Tab-separated table of C-alpha atoms in Angstrom:
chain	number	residue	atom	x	y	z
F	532	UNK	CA	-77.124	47.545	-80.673
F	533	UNK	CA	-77.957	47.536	-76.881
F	534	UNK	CA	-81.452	48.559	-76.094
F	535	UNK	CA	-85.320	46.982	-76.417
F	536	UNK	CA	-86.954	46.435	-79.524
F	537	UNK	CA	-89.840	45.693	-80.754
F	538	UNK	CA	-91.872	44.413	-83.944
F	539	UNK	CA	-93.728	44.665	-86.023
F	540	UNK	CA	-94.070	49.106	-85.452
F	541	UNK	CA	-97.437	48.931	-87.009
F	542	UNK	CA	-100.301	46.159	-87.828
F	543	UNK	CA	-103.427	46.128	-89.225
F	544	UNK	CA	-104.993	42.728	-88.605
F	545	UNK	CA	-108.850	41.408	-88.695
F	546	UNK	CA	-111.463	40.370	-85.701
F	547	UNK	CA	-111.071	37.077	-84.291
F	548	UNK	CA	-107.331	36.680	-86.073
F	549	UNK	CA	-104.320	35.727	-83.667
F	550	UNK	CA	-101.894	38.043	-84.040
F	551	UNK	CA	-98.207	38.434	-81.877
F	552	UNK	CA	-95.689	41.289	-80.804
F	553	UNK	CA	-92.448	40.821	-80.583
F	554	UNK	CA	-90.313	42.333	-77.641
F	555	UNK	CA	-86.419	42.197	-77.831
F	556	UNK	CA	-83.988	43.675	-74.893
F	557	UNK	CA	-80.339	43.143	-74.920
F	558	UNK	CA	-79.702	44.383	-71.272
F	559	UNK	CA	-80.122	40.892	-69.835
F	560	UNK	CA	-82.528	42.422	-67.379
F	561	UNK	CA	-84.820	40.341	-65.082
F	562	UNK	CA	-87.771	41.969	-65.767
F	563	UNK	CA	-90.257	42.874	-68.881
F	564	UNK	CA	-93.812	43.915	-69.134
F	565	UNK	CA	-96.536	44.744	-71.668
F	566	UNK	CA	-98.561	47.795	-71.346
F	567	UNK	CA	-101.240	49.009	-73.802
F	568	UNK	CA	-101.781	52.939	-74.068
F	569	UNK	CA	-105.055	54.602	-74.905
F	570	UNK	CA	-106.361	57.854	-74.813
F	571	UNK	CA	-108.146	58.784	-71.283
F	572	UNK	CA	-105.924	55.197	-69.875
F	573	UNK	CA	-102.561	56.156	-70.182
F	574	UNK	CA	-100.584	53.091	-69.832
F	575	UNK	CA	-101.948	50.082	-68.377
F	576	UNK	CA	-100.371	46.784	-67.184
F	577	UNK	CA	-101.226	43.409	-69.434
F	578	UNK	CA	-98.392	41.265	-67.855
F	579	UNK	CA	-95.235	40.819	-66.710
F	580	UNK	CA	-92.262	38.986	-65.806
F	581	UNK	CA	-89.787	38.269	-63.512
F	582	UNK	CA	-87.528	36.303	-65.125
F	583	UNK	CA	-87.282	33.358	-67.990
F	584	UNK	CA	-90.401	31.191	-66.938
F	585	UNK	CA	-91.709	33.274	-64.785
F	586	UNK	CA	-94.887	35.412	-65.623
F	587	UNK	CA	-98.105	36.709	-64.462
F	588	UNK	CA	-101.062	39.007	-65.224
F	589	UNK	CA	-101.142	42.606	-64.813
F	590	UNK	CA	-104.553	45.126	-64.464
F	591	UNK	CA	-105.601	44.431	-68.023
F	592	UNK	CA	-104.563	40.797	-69.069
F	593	UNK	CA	-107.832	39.220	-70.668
F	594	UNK	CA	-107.605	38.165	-74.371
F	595	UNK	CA	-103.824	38.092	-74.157
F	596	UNK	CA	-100.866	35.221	-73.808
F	597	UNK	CA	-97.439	35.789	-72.833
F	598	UNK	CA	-94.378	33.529	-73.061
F	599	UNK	CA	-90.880	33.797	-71.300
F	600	UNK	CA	-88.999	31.073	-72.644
F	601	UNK	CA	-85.656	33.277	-73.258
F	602	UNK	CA	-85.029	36.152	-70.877
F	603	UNK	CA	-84.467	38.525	-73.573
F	604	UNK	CA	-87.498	38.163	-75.290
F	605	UNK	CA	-91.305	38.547	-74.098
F	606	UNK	CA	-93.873	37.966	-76.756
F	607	UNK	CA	-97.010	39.228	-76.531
F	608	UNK	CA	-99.954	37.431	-78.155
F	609	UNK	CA	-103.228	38.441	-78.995
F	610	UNK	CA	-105.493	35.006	-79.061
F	611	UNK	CA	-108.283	36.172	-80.955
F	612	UNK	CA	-108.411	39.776	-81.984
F	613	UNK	CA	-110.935	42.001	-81.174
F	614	UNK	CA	-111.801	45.978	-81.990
F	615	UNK	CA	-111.443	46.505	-78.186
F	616	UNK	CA	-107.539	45.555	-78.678
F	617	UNK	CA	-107.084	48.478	-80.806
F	618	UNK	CA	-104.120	50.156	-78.957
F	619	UNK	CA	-100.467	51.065	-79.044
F	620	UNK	CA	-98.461	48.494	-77.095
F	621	UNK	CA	-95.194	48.927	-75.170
F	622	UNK	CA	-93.049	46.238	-74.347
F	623	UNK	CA	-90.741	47.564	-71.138
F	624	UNK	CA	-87.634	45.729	-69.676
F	625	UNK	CA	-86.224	46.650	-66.279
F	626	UNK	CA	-83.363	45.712	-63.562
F	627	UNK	CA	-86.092	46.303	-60.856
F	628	UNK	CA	-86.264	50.302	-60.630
F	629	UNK	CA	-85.302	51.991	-64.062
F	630	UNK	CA	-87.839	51.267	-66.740
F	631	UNK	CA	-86.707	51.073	-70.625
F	632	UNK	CA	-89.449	51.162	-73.104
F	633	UNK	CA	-89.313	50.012	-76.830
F	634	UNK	CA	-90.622	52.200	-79.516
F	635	UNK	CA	-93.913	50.663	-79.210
F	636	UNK	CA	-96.561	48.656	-81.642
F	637	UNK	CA	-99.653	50.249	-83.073
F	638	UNK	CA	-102.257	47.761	-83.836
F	639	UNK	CA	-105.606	48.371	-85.288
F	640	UNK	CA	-107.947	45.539	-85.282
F	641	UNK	CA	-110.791	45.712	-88.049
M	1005	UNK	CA	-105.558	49.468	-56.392
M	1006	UNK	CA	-103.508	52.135	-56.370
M	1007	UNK	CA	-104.563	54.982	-58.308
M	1008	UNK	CA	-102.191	57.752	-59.653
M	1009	UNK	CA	-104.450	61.190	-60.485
M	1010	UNK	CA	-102.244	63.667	-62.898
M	1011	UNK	CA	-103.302	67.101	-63.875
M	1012	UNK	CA	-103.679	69.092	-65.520
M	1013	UNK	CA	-104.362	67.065	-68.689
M	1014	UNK	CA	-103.964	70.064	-70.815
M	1015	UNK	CA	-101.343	72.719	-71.120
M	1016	UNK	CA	-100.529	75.200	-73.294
M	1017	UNK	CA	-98.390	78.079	-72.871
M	1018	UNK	CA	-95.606	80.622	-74.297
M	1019	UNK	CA	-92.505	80.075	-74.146
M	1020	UNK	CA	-90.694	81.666	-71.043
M	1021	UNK	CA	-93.538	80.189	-69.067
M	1022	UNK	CA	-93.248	78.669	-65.707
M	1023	UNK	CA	-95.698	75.490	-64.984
M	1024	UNK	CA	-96.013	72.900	-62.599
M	1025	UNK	CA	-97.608	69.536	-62.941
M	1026	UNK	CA	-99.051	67.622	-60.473
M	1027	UNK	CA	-99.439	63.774	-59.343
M	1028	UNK	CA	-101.970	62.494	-56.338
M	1029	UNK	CA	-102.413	59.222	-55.053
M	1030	UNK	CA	-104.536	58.210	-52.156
M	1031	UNK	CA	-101.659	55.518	-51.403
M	1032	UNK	CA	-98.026	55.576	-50.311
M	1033	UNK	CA	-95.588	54.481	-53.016
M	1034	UNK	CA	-92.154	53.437	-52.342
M	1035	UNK	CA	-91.196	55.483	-55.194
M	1036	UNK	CA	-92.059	58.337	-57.884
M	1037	UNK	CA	-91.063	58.270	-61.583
M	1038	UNK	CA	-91.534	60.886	-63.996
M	1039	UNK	CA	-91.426	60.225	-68.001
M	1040	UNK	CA	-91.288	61.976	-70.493
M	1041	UNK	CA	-93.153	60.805	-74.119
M	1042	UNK	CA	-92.501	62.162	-78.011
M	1043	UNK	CA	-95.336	61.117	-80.443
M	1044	UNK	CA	-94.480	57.734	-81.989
M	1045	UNK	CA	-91.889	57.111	-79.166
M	1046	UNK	CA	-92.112	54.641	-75.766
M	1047	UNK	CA	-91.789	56.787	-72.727
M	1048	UNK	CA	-88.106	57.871	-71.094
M	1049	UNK	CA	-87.623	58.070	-67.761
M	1050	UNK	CA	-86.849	61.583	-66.418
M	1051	UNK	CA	-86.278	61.162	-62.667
M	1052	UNK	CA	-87.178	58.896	-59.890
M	1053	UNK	CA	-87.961	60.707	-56.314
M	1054	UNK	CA	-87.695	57.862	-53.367
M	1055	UNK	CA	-87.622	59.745	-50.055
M	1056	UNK	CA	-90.497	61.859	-49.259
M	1057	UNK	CA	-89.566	65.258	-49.126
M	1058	UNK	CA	-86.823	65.037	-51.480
M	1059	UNK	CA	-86.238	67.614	-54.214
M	1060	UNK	CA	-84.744	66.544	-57.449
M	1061	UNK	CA	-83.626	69.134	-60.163
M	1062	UNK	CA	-82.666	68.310	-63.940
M	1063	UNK	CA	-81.478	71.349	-65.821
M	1064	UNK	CA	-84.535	73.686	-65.613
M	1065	UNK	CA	-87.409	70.786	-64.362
M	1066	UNK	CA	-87.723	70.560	-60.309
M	1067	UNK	CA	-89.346	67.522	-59.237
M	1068	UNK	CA	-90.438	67.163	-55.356
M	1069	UNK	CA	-91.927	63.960	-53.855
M	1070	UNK	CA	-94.503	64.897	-51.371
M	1071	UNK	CA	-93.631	64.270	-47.500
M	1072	UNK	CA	-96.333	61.549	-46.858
M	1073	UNK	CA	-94.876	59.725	-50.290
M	1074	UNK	CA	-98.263	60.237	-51.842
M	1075	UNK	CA	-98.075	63.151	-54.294
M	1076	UNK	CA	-95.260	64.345	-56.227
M	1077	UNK	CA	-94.930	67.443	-58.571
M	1078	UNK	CA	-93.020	68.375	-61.806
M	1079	UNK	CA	-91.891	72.153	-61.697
M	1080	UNK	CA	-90.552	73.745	-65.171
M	1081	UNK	CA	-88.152	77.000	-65.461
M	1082	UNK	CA	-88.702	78.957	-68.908
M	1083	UNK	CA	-90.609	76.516	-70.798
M	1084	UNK	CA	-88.983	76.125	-74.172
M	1085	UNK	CA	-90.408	74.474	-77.448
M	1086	UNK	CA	-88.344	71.407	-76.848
M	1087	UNK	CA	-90.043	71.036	-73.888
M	1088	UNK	CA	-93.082	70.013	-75.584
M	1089	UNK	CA	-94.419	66.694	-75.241
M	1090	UNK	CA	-96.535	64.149	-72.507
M	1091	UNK	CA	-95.299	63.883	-69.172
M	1092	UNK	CA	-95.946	60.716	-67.206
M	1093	UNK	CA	-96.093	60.403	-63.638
M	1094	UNK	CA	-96.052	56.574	-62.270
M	1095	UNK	CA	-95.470	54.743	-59.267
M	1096	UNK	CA	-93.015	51.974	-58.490
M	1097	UNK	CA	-94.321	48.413	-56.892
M	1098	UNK	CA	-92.823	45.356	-56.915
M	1099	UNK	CA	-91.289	43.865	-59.356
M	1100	UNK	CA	-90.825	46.654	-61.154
M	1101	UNK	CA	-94.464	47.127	-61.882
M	1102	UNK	CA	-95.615	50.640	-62.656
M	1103	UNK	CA	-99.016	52.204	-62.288
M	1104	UNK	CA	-99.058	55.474	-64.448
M	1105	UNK	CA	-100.863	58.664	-64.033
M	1106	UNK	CA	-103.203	59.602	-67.628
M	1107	UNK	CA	-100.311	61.993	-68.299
M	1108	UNK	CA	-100.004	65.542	-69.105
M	1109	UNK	CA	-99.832	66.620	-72.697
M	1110	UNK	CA	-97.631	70.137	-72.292
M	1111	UNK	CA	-97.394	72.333	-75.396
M	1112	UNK	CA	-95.082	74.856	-75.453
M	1113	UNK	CA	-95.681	78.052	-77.921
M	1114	UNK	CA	-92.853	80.035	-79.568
């Protein structure tokens, strides 16, 4: 089916464990992003990318590592967990204006 | 850094209600987005305003982009149940980076 997915929907992982999200988009669009959403934040930039090989940080990008080997898919991976990271994350993919988001992750780091 | 201020944060009214929301920036964006957010779902974009000035209607929700480009506002008709849910304001840059207002949470009464 055409759209953006992601995985896992939820995960529960410990302090100081690496961890990754999966982001999937079938649109063959140039661009994808991670944002993390929290109460009193909204949604806030980790990175993005412009196309396969191409990335760079966004407002929030410390403790996380992103990869663009494929242009439909833009893992997102947390190095070493921390509480702090305890947020629900939404992968994005867009053709430069109109934004599609995935279903989003929540992850809980204890 | 361009800052996107929503409000109100909070609404709650009957249904038949009229509301408006609003979204303030001290800086010019090229463009306005509105989204619209169910619980456990990514945000879905409503509407994108690009010229200031310009009105925008969908159904019973008016959106207006501000003449300077700076501040846009979200107008609804009759509020209805299925109306309930956060509304996201958010500003285009490049690349088809957004910077999101902290959203509205709207809760419409039957």
């Amino acid at each position: 089916d055409a759209g953006i997915t992601q995985s896992p929907r939820y995960k529960i992982t410990e302090t100081g464990r690496q961890v990754t999200l999966m982001c999937h988009q079938t649109w063959s669009h140039s661009y994808m992003f991670w944002y993390r959403q929290d109460l009193g934040h909204g949604l806030r930039l980790i990175y993005y990318s412009a196309a396969a090989d191409i990335t760079d940080k966004g407002e929030v990008p410390d403790g996380y590592v992103v990869s663009r080997s494929k242009t439909e898919n833009f893992p997102l991976t947390l190095e070493s967990a921390t509480r702090s990271q305890t947020s629900v994350y939404f992968c994005a993919s867009s053709g430069g204006t109109d934004a599609f988001f995935g279903q989003g992750t929540r992850l809980t780091v204890v | 850094t361009q800052l996107l201020e929503q409000s109100p944060q909070f609404l709650s009214i009957q249904e038949g209600e009229n509301l408006t929301v609003y979204c303030n920036s001290s800086s010019v964006f090229s463009s306005l987005q509105w989204y619209r957010q169910e619980p456990g779902e990514g945000p879905v974009l409503l509407v994108t305003v690009v010229t200031g000035g310009e009105v925008k209607k969908l159904k019973r929700l008016t959106f207006q982009f501000g003449d300077a480009r700076k501040d846009s506002s979200l107008h609804i008709t009759a509020a209805q149940p299925g109306d309930t849910g956060l509304y996201l304001c958010a500003g285009l840059r490049s690349y088809g980076k957004l910077t999101f207002g902290q959203g509205t949470i709207l809760t419409v009464h039957p």
